[in-house]
mmCIF file of C-alpha atoms in Angstrom:
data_model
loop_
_atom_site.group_PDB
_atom_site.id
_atom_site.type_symbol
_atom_site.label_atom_id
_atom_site.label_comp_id
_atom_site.label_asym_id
_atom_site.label_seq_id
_atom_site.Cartn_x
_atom_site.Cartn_y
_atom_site.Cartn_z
ATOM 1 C CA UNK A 42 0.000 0.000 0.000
ATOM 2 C CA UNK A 43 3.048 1.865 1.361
ATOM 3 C CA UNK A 44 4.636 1.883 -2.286
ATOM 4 C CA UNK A 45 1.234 2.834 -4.623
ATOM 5 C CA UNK A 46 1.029 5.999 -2.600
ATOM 6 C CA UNK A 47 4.643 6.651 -3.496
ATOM 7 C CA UNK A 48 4.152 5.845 -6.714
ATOM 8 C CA UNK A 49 1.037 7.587 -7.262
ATOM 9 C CA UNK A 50 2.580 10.889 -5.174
ATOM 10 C CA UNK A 51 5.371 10.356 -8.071
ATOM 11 C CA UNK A 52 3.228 10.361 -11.031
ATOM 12 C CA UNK A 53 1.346 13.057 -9.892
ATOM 13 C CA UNK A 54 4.638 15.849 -9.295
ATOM 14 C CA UNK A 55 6.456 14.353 -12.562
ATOM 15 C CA UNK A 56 3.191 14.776 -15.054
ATOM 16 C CA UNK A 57 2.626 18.533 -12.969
ATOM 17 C CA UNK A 58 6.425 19.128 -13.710
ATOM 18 C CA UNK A 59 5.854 18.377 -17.467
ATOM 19 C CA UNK A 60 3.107 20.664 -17.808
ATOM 20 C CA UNK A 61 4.978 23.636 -16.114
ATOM 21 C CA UNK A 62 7.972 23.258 -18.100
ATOM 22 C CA UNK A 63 6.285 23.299 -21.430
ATOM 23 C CA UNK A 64 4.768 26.564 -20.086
ATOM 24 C CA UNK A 65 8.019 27.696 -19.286
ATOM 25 C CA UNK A 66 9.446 28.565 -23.089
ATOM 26 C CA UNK A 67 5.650 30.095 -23.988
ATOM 27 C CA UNK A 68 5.981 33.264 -21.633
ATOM 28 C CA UNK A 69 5.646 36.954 -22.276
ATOM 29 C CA UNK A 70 5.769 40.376 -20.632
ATOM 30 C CA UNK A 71 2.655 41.935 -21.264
ATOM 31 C CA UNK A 72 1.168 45.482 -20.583
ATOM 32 C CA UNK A 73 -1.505 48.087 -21.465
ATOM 33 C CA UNK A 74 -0.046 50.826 -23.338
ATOM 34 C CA UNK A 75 -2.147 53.992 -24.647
ATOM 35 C CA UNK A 76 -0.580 55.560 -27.655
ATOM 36 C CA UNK A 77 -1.488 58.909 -29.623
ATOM 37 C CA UNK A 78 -2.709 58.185 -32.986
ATOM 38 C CA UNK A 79 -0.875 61.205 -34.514
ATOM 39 C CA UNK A 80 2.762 60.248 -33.616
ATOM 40 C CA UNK A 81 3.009 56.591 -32.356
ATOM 41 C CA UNK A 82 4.543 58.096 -28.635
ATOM 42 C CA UNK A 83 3.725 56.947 -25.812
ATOM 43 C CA UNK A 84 0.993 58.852 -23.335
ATOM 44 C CA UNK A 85 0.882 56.072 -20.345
ATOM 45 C CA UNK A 86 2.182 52.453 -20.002
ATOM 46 C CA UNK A 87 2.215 50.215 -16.711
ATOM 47 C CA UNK A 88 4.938 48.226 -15.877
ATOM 48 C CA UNK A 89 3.871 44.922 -17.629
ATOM 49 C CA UNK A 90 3.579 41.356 -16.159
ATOM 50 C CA UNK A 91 4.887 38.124 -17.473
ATOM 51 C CA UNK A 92 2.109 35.783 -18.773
ATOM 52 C CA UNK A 93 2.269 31.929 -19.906
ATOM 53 C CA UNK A 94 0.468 30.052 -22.155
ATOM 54 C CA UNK A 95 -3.311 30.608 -22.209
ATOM 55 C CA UNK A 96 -2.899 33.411 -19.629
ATOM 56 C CA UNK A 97 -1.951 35.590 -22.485
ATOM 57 C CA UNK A 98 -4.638 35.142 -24.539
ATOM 58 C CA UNK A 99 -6.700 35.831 -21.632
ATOM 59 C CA UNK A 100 -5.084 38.437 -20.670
ATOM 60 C CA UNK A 101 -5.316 40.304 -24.290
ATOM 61 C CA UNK A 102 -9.505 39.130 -24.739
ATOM 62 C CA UNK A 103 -9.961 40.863 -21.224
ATOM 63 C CA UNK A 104 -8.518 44.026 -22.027
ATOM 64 C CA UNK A 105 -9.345 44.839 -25.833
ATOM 65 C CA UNK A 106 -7.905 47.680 -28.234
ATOM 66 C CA UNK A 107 -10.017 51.060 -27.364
ATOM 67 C CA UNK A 108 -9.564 53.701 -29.912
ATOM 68 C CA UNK A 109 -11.180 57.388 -28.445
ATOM 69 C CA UNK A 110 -10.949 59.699 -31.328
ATOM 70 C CA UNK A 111 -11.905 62.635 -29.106
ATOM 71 C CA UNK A 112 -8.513 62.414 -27.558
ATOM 72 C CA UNK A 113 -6.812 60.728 -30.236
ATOM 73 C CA UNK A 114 -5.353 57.655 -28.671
ATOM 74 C CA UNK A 115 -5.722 53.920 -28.679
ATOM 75 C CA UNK A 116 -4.727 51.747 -25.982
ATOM 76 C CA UNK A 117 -4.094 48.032 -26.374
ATOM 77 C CA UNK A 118 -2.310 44.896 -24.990
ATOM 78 C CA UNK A 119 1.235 44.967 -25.913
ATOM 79 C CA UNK A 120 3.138 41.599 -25.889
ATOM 80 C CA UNK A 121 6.664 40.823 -26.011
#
């Protein structure tokens, strides 16, 4: 009985190791930047957090592109 727990304990941290590492080489810094539509520069930008795997696609349907054409800007998920 002893042993299947071990072995079952096993199995369960090497297939969760598998999964993280594939996760590992699928990661980007991501962050909400507002730009002005006239010259491309930069009006406000947070500091960006590191995403992996489906978190970034999450990340980027949560927070889609808003143009405001009163102000001229358009802020948007930037991923690299």
């Amino acid at each position: 009985m002893k042993r299947k727990v071990i072995s079952g304990a096993a199995f369960l941290l090497l297939a969760w190791a598998v999964n993280s590492c594939s996760d590992l080489g699928d990661c980007q810094t991501c962050k909400i930047v507002t730009r002005n539509t006239s010259d491309d520069s930069i009006v406000t930008s947070d500091g960006g957090t590191e995403y992996c795997g489906t978190e970034i696609d999450d990340f980027k349907a949560a927070n889609p592109t808003i143009t405001n054409p009163v102000l001229g800007t358009v802020t948007q998920v930037e991923c690299n």
